[in-house]
PDB file of C-alpha atoms in Angstrom:
ATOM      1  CA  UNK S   1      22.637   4.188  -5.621  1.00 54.00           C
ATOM      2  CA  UNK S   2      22.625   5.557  -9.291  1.00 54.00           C
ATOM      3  CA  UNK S   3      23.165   2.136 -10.346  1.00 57.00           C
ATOM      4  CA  UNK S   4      20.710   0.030  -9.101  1.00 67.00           C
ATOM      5  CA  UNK S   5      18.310   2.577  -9.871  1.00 73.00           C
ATOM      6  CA  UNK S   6      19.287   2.233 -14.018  1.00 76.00           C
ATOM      7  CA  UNK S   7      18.928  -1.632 -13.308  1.00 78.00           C
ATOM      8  CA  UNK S   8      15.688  -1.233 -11.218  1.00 83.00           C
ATOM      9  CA  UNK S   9      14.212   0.918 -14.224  1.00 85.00           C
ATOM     10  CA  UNK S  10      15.745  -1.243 -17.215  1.00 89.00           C
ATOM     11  CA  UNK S  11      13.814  -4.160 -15.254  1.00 88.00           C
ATOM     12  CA  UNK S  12      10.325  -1.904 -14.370  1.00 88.00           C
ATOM     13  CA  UNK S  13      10.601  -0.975 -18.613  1.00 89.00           C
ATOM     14  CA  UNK S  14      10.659  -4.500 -19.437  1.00 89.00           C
ATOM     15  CA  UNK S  15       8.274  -6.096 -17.363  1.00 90.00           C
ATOM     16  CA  UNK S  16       5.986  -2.948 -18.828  1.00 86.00           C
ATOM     17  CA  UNK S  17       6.910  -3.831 -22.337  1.00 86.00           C
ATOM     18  CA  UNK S  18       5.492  -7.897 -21.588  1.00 86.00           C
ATOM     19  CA  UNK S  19       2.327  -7.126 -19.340  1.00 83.00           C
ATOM     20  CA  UNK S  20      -0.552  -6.898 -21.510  1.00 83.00           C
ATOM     21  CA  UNK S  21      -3.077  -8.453 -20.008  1.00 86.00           C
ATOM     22  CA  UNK S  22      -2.799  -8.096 -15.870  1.00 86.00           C
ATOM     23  CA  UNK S  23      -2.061  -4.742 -14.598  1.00 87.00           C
ATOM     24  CA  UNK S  24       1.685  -3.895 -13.488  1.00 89.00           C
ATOM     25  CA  UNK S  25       1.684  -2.423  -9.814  1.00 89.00           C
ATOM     26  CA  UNK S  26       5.097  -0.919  -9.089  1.00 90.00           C
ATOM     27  CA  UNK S  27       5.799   0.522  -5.592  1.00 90.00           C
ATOM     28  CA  UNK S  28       7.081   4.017  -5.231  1.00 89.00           C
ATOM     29  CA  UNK S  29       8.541   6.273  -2.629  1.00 87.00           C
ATOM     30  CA  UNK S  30       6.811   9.146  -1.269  1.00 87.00           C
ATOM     31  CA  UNK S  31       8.804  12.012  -3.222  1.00 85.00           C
ATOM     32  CA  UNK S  32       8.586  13.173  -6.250  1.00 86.00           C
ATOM     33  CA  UNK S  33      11.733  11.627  -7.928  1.00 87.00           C
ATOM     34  CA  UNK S  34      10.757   7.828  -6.886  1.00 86.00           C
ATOM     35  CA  UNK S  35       7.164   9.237  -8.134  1.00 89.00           C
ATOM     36  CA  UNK S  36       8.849  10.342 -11.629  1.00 87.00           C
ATOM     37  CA  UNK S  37      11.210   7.738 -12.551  1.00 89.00           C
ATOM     38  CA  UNK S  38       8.577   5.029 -11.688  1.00 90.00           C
ATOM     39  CA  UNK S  39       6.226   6.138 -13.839  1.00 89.00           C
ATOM     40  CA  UNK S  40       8.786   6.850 -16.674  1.00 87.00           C
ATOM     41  CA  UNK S  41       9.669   3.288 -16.448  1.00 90.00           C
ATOM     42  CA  UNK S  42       6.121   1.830 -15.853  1.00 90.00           C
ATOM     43  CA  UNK S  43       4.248   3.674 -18.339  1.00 86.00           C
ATOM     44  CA  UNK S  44       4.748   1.524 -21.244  1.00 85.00           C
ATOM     45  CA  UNK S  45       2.173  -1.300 -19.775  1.00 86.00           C
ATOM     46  CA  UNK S  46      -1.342  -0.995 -20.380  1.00 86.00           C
ATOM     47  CA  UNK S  47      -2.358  -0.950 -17.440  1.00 86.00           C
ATOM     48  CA  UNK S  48       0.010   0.451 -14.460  1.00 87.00           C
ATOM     49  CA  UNK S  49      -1.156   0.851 -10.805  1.00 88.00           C
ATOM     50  CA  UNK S  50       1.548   3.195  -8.672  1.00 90.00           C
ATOM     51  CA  UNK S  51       1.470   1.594  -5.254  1.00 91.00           C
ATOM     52  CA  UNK S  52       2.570   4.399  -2.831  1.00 91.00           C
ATOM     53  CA  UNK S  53       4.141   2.362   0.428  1.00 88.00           C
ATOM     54  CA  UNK S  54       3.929   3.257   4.037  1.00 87.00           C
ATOM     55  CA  UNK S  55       4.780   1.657   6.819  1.00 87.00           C
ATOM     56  CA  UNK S  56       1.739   3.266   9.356  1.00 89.00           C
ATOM     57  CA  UNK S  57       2.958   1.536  12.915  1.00 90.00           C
ATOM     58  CA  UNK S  58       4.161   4.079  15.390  1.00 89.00           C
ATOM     59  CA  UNK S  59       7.524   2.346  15.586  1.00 86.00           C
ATOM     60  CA  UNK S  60       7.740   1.761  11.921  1.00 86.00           C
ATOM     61  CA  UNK S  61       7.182   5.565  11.206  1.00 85.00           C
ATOM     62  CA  UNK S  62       9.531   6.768  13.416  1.00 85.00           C
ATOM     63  CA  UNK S  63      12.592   4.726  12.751  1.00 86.00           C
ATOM     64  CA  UNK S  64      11.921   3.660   8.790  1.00 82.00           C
ATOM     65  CA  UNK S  65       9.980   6.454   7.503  1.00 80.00           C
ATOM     66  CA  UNK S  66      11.282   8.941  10.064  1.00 85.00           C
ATOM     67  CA  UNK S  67       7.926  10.484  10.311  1.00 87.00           C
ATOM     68  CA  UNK S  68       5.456  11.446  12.640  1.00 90.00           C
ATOM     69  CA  UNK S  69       1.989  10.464  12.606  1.00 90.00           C
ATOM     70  CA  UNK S  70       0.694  13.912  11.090  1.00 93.00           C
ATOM     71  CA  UNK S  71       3.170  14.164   8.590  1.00 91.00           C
ATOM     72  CA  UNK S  72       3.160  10.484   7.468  1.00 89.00           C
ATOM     73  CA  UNK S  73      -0.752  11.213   6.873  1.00 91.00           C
ATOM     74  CA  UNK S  74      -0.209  14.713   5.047  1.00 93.00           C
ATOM     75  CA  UNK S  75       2.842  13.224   3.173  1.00 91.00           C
ATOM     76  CA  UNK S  76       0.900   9.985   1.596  1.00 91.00           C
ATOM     77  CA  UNK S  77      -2.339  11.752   0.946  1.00 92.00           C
ATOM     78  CA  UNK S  78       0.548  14.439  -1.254  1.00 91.00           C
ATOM     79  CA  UNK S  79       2.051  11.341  -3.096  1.00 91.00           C
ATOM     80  CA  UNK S  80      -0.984  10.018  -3.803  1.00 89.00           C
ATOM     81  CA  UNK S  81      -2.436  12.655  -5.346  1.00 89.00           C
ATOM     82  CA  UNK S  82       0.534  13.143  -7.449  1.00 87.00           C
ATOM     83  CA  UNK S  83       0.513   9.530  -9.108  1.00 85.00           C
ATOM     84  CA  UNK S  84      -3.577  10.538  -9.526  1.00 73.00           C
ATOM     85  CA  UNK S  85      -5.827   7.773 -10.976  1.00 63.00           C
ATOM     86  CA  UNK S  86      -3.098   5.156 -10.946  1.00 71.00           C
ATOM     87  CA  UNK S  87      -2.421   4.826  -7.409  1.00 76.00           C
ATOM     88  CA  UNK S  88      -2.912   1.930  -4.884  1.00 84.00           C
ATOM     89  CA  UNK S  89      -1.633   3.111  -1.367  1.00 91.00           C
ATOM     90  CA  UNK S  90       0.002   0.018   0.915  1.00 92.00           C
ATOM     91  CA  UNK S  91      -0.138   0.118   4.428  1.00 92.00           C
ATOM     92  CA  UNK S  92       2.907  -1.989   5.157  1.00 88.00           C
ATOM     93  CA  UNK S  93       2.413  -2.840   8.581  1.00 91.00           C
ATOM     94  CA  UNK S  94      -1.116  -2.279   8.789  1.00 94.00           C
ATOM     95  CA  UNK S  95      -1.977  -5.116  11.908  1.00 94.00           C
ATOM     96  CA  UNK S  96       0.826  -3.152  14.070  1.00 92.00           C
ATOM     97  CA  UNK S  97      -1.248  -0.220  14.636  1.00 92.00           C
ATOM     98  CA  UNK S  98      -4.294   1.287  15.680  1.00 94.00           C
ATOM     99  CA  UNK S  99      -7.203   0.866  13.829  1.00 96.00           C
ATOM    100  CA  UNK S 100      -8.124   4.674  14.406  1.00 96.00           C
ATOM    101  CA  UNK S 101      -5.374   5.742  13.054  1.00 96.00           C
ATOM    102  CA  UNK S 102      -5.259   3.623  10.059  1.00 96.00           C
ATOM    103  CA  UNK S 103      -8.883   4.999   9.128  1.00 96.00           C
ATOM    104  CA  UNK S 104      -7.362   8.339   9.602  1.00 96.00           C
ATOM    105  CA  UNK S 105      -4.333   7.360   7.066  1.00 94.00           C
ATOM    106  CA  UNK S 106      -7.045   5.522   4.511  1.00 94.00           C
ATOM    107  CA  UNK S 107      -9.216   8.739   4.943  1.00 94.00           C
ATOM    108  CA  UNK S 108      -6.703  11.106   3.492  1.00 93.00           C
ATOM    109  CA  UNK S 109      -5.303   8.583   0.666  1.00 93.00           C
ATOM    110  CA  UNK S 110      -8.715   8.149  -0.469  1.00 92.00           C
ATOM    111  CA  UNK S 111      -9.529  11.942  -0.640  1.00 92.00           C
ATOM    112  CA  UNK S 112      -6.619  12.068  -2.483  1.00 90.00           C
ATOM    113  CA  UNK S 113      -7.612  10.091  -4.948  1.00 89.00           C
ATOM    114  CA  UNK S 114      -6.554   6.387  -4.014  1.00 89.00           C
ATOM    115  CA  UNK S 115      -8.634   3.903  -5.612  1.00 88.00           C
ATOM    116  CA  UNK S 116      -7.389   0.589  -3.733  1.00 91.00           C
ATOM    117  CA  UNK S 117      -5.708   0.576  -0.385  1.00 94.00           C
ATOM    118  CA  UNK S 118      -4.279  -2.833   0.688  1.00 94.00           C
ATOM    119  CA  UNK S 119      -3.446  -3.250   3.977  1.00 95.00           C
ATOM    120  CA  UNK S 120      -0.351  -5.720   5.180  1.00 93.00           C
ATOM    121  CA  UNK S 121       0.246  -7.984   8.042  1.00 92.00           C
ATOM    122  CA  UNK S 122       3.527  -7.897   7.751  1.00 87.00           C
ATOM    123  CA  UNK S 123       4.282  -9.248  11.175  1.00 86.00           C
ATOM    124  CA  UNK S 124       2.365 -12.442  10.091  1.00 88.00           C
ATOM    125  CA  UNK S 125       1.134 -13.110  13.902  1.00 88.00           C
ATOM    126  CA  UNK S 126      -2.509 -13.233  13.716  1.00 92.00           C
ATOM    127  CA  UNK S 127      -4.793 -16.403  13.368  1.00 94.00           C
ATOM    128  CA  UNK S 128      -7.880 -16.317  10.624  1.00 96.00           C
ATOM    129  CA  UNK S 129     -10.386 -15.043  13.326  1.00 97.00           C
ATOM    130  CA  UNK S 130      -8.143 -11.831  14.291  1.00 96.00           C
ATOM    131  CA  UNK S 131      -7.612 -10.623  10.663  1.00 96.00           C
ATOM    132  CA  UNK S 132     -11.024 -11.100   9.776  1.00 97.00           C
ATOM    133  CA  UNK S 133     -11.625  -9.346  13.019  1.00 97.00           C
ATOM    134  CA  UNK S 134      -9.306  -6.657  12.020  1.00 97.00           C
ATOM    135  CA  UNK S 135     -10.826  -5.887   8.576  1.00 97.00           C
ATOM    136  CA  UNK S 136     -14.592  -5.728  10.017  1.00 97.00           C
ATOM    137  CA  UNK S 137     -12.888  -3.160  12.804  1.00 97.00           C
ATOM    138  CA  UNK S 138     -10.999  -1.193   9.671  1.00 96.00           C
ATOM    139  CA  UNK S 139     -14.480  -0.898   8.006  1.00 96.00           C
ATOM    140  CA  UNK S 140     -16.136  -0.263  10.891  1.00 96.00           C
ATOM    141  CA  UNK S 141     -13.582   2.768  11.770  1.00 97.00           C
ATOM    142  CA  UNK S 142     -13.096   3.787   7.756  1.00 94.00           C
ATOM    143  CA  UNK S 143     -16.758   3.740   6.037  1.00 91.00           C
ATOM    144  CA  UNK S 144     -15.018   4.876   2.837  1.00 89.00           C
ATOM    145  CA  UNK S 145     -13.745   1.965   2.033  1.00 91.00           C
ATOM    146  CA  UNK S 146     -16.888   0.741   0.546  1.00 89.00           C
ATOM    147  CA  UNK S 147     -16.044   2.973  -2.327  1.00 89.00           C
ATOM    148  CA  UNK S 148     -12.519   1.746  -2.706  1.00 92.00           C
ATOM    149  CA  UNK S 149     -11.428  -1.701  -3.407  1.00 92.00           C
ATOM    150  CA  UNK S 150      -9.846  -3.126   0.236  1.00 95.00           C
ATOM    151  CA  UNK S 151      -6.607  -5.438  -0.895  1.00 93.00           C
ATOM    152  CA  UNK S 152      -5.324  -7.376   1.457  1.00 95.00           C
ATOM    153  CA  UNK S 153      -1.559  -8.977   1.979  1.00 93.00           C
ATOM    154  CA  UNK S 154      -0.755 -11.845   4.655  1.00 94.00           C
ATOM    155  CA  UNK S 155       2.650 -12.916   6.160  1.00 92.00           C
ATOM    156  CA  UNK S 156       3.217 -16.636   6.441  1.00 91.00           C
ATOM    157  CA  UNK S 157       4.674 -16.736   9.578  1.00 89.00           C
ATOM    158  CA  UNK S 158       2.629 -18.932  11.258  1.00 89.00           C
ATOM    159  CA  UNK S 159       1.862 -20.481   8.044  1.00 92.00           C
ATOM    160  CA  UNK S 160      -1.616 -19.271   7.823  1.00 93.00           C
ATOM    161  CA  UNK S 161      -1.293 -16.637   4.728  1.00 94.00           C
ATOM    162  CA  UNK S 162      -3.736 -18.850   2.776  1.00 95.00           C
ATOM    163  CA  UNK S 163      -6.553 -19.152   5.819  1.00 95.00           C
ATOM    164  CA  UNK S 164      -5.618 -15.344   6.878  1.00 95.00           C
ATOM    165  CA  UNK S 165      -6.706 -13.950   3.526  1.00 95.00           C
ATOM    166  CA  UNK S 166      -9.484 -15.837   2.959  1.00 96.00           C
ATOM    167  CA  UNK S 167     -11.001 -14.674   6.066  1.00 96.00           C
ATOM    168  CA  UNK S 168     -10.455 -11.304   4.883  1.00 95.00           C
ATOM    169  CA  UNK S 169     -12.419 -11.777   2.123  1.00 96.00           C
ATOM    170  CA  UNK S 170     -14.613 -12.900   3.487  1.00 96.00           C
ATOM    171  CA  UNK S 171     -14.711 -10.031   6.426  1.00 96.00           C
ATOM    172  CA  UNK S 172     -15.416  -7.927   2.582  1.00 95.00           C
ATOM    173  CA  UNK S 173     -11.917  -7.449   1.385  1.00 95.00           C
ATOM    174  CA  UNK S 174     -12.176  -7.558  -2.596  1.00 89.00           C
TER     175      UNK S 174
END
């Protein structure tokens, strides 16, 4: 509600106010209010990074972001270029879908503008060997990312995290 949204900015204003050395990242939602009062709050750090959230499974889209495939694509790529130069997109559930796809999504958030896309196993079911695997397939599918920095985020489920996102460096994630 109204509320929590006053706390969640108060809070947002001052982290922003303390960070001076590390840059604040600060998810938003794909409209222009969440775009808006975001920024308003974040902009007092000296370095801010807009992290525009998605969650790209078919599943996820349909029944979280209520979204098909198309519009999901059309509607990040928007939001993206909105926040401009400070944005990070985050493909929340990245591992759930197809790889295709997911070069499709990184395609149009880069031509947007998107300097860093990190991409999320949020399900936190895959071993070292398949995320690696799965980052040399998202390069292999999305050949911009070599212009781009490639952040990665692991689950602990299985209580590999650590050894998941080291082999994703390793498969090139920076």
């Amino acid at each position: 509600g109204i509320e929590s949204s006053k706390v969640d900015s108060l809070r947002i204003k001052s982290i922003a106010s303390l960070v001076k050395n590390s840059t604040l990242a600060v998810p938003v939602k794909m409209d222009d209010d969440s775009i808006q009062a975001v920024w308003n709050a974040a902009k007092g750090a000296k370095h801010v990074r807009l992290q525009v959230e998605a969650a790209v499974s078919p599943s996820c889209m349909e029944y979280i972001q209520r979204k098909k495939a198309d519009t999901l694509i059309a509607d990040a790529a928007e939001a993206v270029a909105k926040c401009a130069q400070l944005t990070e997109f985050v493909a929340i559930d990245a591992t759930r879908t197809d790889v295709a796809y997911l070069a499709r999504v990184i395609d149009a958030v880069v031509a947007a503008g998107a300097k860093t896309v990190t991409v999320c196993d949020a399900a936190g079911s895959m071993l070292p060997e398949e995320f690696a695997q799965f980052i040399a397939d998202l390069y292999q599918a999305a050949p911009q990312l070599k212009d781009i920095d490639l952040g990665i985020s692991c689950c602990n489920n299985l209580n590999m995290a650590d050894a998941c996102a080291v082999a994703g460096v390793m498969a090139g994630a920076s």
